[in-house]
PDB file of C-alpha atoms in Angstrom:
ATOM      1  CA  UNK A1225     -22.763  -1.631  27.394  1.00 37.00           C
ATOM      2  CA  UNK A1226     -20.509   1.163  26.535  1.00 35.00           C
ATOM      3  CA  UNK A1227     -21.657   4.264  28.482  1.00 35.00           C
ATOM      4  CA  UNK A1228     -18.249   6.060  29.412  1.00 35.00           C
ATOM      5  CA  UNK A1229     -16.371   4.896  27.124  1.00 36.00           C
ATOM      6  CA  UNK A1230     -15.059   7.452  25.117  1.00 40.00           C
ATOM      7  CA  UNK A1231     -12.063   7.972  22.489  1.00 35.00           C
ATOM      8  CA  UNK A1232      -8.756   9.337  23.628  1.00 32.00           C
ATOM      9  CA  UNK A1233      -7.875  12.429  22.034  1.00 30.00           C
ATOM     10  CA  UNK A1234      -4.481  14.589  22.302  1.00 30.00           C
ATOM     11  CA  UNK A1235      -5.014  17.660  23.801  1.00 29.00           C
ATOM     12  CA  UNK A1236      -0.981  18.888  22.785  1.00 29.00           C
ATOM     13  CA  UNK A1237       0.496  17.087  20.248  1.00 31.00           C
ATOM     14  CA  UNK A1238       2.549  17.904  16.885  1.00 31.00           C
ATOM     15  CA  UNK A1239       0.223  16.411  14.665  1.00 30.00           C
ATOM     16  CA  UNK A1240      -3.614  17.880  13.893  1.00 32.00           C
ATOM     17  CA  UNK A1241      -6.082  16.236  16.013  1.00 31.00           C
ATOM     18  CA  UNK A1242      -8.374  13.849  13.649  1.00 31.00           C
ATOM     19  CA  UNK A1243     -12.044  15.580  12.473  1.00 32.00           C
ATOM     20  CA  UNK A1244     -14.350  13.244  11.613  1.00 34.00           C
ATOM     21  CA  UNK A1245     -16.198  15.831   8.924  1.00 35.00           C
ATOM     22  CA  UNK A1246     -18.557  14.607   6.395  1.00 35.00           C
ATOM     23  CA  UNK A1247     -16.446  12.965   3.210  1.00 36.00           C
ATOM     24  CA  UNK A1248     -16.483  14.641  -0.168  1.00 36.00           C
ATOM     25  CA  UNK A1249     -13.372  12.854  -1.644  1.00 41.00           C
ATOM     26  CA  UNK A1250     -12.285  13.912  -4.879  1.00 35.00           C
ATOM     27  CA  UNK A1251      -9.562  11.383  -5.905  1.00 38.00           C
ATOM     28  CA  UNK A1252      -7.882  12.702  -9.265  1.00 39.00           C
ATOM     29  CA  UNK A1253      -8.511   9.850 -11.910  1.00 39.00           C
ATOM     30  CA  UNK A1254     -15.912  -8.810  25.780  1.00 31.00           C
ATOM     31  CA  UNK A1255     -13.388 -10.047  27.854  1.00 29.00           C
ATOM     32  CA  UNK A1256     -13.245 -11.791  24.581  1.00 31.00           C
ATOM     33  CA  UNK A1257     -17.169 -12.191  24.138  1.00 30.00           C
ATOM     34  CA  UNK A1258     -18.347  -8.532  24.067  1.00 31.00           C
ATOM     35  CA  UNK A1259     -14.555  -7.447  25.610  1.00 34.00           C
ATOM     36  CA  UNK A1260     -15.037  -4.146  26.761  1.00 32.00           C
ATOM     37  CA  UNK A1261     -12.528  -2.507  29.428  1.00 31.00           C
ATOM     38  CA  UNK A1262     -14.748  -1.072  31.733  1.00 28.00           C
ATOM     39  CA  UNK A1263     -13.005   2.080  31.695  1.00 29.00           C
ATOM     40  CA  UNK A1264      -9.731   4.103  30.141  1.00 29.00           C
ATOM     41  CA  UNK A1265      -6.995   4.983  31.425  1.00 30.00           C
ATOM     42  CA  UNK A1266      -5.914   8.669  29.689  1.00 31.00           C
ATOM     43  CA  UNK A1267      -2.587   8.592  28.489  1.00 30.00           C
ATOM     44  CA  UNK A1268       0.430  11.483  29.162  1.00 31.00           C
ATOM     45  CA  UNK A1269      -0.783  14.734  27.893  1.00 33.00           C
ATOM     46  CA  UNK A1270      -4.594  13.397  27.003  1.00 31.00           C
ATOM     47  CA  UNK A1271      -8.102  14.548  27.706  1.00 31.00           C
ATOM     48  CA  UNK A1272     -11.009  12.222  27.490  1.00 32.00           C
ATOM     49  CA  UNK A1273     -13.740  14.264  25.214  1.00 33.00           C
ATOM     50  CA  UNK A1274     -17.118  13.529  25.237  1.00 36.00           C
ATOM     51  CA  UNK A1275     -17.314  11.920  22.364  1.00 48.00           C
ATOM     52  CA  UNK A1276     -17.418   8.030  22.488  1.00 56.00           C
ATOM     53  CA  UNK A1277     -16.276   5.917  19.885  1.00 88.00           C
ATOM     54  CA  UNK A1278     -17.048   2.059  20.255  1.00 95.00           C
ATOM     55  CA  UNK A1279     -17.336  -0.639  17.722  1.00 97.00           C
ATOM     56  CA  UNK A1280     -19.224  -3.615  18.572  1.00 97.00           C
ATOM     57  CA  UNK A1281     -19.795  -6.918  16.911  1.00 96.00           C
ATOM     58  CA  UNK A1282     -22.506  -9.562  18.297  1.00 95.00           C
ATOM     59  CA  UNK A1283     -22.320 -13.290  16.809  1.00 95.00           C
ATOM     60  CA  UNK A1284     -20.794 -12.442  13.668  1.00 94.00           C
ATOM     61  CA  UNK A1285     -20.293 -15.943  11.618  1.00 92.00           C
ATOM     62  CA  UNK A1286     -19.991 -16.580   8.294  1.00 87.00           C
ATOM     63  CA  UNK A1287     -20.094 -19.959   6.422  1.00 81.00           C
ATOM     64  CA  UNK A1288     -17.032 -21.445   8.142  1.00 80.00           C
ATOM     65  CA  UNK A1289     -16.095 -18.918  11.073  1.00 83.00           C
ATOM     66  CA  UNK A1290     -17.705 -17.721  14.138  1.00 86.00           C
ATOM     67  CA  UNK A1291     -19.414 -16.487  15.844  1.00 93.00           C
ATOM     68  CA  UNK A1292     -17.487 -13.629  16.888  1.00 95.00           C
ATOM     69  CA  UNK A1293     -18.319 -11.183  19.749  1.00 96.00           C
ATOM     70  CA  UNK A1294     -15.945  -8.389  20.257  1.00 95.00           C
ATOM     71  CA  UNK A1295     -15.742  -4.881  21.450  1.00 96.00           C
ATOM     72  CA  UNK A1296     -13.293  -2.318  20.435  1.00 96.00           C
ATOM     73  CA  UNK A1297     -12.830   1.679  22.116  1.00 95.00           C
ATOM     74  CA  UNK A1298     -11.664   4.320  20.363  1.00 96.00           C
ATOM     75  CA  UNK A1299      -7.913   4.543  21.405  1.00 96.00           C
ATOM     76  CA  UNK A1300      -7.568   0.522  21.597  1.00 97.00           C
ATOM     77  CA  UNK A1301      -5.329  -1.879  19.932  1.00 98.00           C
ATOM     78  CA  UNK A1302      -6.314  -5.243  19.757  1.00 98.00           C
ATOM     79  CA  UNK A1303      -4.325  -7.749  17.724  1.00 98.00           C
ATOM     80  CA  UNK A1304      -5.558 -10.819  16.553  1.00 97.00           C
ATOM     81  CA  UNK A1305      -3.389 -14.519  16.148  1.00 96.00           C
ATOM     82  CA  UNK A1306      -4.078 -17.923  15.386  1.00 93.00           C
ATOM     83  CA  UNK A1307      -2.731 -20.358  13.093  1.00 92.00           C
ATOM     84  CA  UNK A1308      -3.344 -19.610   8.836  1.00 90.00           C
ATOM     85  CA  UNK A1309      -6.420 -20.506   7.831  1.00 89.00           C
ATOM     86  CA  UNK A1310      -8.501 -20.191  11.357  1.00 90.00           C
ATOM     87  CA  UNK A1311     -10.477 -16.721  10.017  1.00 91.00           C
ATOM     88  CA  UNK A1312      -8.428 -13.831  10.614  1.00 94.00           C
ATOM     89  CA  UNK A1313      -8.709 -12.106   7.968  1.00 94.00           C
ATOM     90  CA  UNK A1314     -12.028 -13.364   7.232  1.00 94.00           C
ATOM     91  CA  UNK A1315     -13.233 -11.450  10.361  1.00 96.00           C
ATOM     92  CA  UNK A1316     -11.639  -8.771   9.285  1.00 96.00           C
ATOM     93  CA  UNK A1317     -13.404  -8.728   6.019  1.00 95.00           C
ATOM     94  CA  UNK A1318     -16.794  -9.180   7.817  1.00 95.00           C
ATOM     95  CA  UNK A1319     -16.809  -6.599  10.327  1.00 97.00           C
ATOM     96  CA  UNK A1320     -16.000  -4.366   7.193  1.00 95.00           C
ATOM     97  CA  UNK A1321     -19.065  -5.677   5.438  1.00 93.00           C
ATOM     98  CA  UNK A1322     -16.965  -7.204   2.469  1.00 93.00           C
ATOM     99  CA  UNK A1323     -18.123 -10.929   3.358  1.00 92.00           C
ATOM    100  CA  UNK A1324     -21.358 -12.331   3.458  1.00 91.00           C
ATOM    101  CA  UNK A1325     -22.039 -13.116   7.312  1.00 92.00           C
ATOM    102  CA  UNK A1326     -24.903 -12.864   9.709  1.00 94.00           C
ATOM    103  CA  UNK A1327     -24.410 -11.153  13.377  1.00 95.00           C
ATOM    104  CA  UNK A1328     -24.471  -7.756  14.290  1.00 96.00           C
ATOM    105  CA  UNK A1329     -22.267  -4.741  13.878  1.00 97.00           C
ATOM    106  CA  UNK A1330     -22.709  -1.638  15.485  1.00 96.00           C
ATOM    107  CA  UNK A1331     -20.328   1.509  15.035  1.00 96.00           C
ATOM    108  CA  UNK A1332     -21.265   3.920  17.904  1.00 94.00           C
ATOM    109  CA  UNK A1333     -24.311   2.260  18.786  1.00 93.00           C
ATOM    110  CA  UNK A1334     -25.881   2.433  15.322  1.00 95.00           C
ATOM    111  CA  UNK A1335     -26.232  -0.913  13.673  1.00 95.00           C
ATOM    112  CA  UNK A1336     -24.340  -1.088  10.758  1.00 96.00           C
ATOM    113  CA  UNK A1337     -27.180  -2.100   8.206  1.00 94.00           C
ATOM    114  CA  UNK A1338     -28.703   1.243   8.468  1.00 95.00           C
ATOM    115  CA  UNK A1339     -25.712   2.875   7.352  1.00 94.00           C
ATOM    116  CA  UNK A1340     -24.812   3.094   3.691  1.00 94.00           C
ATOM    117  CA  UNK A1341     -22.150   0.750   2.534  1.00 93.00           C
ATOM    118  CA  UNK A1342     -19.548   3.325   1.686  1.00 92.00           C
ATOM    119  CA  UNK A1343     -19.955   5.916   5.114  1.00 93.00           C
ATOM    120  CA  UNK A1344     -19.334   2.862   7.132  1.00 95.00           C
ATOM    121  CA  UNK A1345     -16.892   1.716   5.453  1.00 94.00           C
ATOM    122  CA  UNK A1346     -15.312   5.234   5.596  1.00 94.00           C
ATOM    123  CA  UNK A1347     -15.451   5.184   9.048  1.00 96.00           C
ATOM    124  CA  UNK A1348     -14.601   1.219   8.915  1.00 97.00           C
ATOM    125  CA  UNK A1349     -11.892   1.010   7.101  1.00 97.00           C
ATOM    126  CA  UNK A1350     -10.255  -2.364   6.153  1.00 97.00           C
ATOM    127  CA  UNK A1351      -6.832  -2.767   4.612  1.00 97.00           C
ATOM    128  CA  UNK A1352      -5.813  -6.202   2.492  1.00 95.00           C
ATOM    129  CA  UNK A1353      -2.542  -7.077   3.425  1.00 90.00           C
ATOM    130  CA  UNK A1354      -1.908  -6.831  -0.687  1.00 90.00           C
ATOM    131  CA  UNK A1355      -4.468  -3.970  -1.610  1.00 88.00           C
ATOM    132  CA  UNK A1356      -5.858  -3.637  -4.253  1.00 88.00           C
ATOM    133  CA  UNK A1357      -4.611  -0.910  -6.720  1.00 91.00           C
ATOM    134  CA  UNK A1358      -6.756   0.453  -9.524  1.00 92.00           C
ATOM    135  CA  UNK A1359      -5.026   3.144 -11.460  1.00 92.00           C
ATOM    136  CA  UNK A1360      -2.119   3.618 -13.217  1.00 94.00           C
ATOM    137  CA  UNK A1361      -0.510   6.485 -10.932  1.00 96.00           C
ATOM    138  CA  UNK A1362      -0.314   6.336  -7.167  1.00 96.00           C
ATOM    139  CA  UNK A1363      -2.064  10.086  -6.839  1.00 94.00           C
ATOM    140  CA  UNK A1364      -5.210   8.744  -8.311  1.00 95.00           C
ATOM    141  CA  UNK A1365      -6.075   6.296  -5.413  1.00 93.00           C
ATOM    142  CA  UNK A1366      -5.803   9.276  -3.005  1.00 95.00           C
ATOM    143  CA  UNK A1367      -9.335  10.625  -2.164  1.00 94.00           C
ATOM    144  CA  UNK A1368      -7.223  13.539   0.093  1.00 95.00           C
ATOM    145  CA  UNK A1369      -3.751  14.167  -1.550  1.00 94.00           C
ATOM    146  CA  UNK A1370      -2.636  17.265   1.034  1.00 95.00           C
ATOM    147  CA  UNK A1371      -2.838  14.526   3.932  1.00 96.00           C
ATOM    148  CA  UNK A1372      -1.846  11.490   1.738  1.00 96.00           C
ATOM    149  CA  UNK A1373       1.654  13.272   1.199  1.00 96.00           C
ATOM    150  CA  UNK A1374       2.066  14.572   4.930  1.00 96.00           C
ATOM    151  CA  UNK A1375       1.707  10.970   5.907  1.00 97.00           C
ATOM    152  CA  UNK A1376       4.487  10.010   3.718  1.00 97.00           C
ATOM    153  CA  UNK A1377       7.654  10.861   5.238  1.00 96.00           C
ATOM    154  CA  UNK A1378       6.348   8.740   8.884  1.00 96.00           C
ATOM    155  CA  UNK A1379       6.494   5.961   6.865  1.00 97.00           C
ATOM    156  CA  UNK A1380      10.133   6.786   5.232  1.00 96.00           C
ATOM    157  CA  UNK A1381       8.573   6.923   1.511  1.00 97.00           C
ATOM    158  CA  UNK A1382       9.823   9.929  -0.802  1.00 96.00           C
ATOM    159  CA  UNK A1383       7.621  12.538  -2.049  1.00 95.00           C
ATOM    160  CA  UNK A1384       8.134  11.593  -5.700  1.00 95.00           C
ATOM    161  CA  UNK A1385       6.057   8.310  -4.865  1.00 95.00           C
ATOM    162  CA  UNK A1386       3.033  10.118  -4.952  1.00 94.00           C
ATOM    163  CA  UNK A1387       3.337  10.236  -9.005  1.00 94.00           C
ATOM    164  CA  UNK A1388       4.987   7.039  -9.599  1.00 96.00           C
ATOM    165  CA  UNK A1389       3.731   4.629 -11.755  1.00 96.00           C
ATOM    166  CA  UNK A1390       2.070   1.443  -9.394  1.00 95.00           C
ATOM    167  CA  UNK A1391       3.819  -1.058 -11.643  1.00 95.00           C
ATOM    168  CA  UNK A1392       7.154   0.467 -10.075  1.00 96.00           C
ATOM    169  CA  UNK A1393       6.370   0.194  -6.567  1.00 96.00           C
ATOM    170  CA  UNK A1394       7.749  -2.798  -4.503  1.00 95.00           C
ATOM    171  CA  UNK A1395       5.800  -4.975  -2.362  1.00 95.00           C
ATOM    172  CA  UNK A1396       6.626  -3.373   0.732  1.00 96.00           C
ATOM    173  CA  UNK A1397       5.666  -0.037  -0.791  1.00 96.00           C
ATOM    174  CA  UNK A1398       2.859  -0.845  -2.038  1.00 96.00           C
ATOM    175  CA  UNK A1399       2.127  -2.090   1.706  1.00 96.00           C
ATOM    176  CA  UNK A1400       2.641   1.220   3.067  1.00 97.00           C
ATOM    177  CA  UNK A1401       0.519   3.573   0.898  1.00 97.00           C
ATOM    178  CA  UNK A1402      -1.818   1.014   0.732  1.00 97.00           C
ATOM    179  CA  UNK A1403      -1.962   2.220   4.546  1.00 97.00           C
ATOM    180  CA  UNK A1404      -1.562   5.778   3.820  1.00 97.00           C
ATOM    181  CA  UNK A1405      -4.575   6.096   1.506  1.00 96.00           C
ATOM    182  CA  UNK A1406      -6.581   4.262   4.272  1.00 97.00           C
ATOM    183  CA  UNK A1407      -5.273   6.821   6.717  1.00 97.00           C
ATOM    184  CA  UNK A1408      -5.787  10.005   4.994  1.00 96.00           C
ATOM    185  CA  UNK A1409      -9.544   9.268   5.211  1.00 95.00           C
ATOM    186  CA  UNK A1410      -9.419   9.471   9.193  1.00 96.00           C
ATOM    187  CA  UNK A1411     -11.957   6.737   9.771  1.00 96.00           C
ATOM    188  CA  UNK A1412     -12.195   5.901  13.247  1.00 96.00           C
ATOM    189  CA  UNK A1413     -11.575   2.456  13.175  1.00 98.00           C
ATOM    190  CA  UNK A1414      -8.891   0.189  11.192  1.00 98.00           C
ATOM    191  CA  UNK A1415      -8.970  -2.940  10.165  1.00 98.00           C
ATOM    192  CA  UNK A1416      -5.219  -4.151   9.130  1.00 98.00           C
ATOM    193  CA  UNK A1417      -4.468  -7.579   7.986  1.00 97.00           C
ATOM    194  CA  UNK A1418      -0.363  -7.899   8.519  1.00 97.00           C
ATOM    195  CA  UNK A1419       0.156  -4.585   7.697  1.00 96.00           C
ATOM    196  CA  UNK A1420       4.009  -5.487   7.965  1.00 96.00           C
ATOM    197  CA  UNK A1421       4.160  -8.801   6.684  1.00 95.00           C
ATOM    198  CA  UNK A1422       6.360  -7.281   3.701  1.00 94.00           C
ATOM    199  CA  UNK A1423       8.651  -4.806   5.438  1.00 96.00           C
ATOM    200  CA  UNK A1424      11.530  -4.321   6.628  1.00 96.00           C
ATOM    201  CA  UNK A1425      12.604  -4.091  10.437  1.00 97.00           C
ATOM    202  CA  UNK A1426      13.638  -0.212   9.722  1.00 97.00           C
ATOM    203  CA  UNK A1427       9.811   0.479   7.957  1.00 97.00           C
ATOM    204  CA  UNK A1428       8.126  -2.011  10.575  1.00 98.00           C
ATOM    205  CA  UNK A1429       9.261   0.356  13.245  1.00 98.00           C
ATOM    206  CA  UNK A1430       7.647   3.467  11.275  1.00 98.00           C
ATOM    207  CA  UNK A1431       4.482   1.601  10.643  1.00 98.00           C
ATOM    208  CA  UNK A1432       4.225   1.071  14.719  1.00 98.00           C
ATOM    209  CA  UNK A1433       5.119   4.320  15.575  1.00 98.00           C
ATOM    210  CA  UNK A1434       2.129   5.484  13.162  1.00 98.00           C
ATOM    211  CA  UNK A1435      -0.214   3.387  14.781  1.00 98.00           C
ATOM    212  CA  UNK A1436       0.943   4.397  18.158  1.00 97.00           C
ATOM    213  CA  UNK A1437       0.192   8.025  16.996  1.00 97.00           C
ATOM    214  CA  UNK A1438      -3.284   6.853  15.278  1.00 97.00           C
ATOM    215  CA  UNK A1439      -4.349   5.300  19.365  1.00 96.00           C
ATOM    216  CA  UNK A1440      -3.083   8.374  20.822  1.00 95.00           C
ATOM    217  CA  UNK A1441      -5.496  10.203  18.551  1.00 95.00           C
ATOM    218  CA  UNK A1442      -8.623   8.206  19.438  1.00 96.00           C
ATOM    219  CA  UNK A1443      -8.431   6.232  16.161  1.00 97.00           C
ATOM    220  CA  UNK A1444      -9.233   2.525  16.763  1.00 98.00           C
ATOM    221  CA  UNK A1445      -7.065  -0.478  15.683  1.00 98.00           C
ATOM    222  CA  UNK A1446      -8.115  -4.229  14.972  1.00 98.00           C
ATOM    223  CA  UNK A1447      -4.570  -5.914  13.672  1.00 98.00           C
ATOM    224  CA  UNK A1448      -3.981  -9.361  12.168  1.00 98.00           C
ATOM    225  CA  UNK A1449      -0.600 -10.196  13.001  1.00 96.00           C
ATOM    226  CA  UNK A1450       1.487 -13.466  12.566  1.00 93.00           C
ATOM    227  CA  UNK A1451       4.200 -11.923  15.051  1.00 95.00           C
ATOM    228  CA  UNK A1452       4.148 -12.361  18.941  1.00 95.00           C
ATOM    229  CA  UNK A1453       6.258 -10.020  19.878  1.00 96.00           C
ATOM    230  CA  UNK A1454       5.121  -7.135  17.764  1.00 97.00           C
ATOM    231  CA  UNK A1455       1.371  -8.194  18.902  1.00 97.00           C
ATOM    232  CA  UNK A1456       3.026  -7.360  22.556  1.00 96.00           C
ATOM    233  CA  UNK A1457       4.629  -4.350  21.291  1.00 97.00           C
ATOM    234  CA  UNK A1458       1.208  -2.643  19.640  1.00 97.00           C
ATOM    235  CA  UNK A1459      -1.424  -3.906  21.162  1.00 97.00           C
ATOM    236  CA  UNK A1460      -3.438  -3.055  24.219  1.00 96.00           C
ATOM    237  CA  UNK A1461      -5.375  -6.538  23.977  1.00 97.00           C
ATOM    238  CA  UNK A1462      -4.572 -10.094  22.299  1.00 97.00           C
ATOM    239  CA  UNK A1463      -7.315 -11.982  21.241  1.00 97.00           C
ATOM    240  CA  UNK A1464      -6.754 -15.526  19.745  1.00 96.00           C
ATOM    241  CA  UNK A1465      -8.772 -16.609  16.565  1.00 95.00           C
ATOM    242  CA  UNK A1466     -10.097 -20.271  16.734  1.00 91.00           C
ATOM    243  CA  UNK A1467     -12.718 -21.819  14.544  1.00 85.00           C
ATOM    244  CA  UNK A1468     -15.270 -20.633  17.235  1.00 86.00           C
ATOM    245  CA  UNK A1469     -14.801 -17.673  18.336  1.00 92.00           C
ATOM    246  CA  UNK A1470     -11.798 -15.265  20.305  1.00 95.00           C
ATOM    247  CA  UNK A1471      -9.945 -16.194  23.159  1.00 95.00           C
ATOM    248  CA  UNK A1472      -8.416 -13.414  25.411  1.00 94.00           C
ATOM    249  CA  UNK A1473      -4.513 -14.020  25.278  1.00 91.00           C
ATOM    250  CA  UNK A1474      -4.124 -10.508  27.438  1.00 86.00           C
ATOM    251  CA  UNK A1475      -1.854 -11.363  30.002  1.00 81.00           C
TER     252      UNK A1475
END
């Protein structure tokens, strides 16, 4: 179902191209059932690579959602609407293994039960649109501080964040290195439930222009988003959540 479909990776660009190397983090403290494009389209100054990157989920349900067939690329955007309370975020939170659910998940054709919990979700990574913070200091969330702090300027957040007390942050803050400790890891795939729902139009615009960089890199993007016109702006596909299943809103 997915031969040729490969991740989109910048072949000149001003930012490091993403490696997917083994983690060692040392923090300090279908067509909307199966919807696949059948091909890519490269973008300006972009190679196709060999390398394919596909996530695919088959009949995923839980108790009171589903079932959910969808297929993501490496390089994609697909944002997800519906009204509250239809299962966004619950998908979300199933794909990423963090809900009970029966289906199927595969992340580059290997089924996502033989992988252990934390590669996938490495490699899978979902962010709450309030994430969870566990430690006093910001630095000690950060599994990868070096690319934790480049990230932070993109997003218009000072340096001396890094070692600020959580309890100081705002909302909005919070929302932003919630997304830069998610990024630093360089999974291939994102999960991102509103990840502007507490910003600003100035820091929404930084947060898009990120994940505009993060497609151009190959890194694929699954986005719960309340807003129609930023689902036009980001996304590549628009998928409607209803209590059974996705509907393709693409125009």
């Amino acid at each position: 179902m997915v031969n040729g479909l490969c991740g989109l990776i910048v072949a000149a660009s001003n930012y490091p191209l993403y490696v997917h190397e083994p983690e060692s983090p040392v923090p300090r403290g279908l067509r909307a059932r199966l919807s696949l494009r059948p091909s890519i389209r490269p973008l300006a100054n972009t190679t196709l690579t060999d390398t394919c990157s596909s996530l695919i989920v088959n009949g995923l349900h839980g108790r009171l959602a589903g079932p959910f067939d969808l297929g993501i690329e490496g390089g994609e955007c697909v944002a997800l609407s519906g009204p509250s309370g239809v299962g966004k975020s619950l998908l979300l939170r199933m794909i990423a293994d963090l809900e009970p659910a029966r289906g199927r998940v595969e992340l580059d054709g290997v089924d996502r039960d033989r992988m252990p919990a934390p590669a996938f979700r490495r490699q899978v990574t979902y962010v709450a649109a309030d994430a969870g913070w566990w430690a006093d200091i910001v630095a000690d969330h950060m599994a990868y501080p070096e690319r934790a702090r480049a990230l932070l300027p993109e997003l218009g957040l000072a340096d001396a964040l890094f070692e600020a007390p959580v309890a100081t942050l705002s909302t909005g803050q919070r929302q932003r290195l919630a997304l830069v400790r998610a990024i630093s890891q360089h999974p291939r795939f994102l999960l991102l439930d509103e990840p502007t729902s507490a910003l600003d139009p100035e820091a929404t615009a930084r947060v898009e222009a990120l994940l505009a960089r993060l497609r151009e890199q190959g890194t694929g993007l699954l986005v719960v988003t309340h807003d129609a016109a930023q689902a036009v702006r980001i996304a590549t596909r628009r998928l409607r959540v209803t209590p059974g299943g996705l509907e393709d809103e693409t125009p």
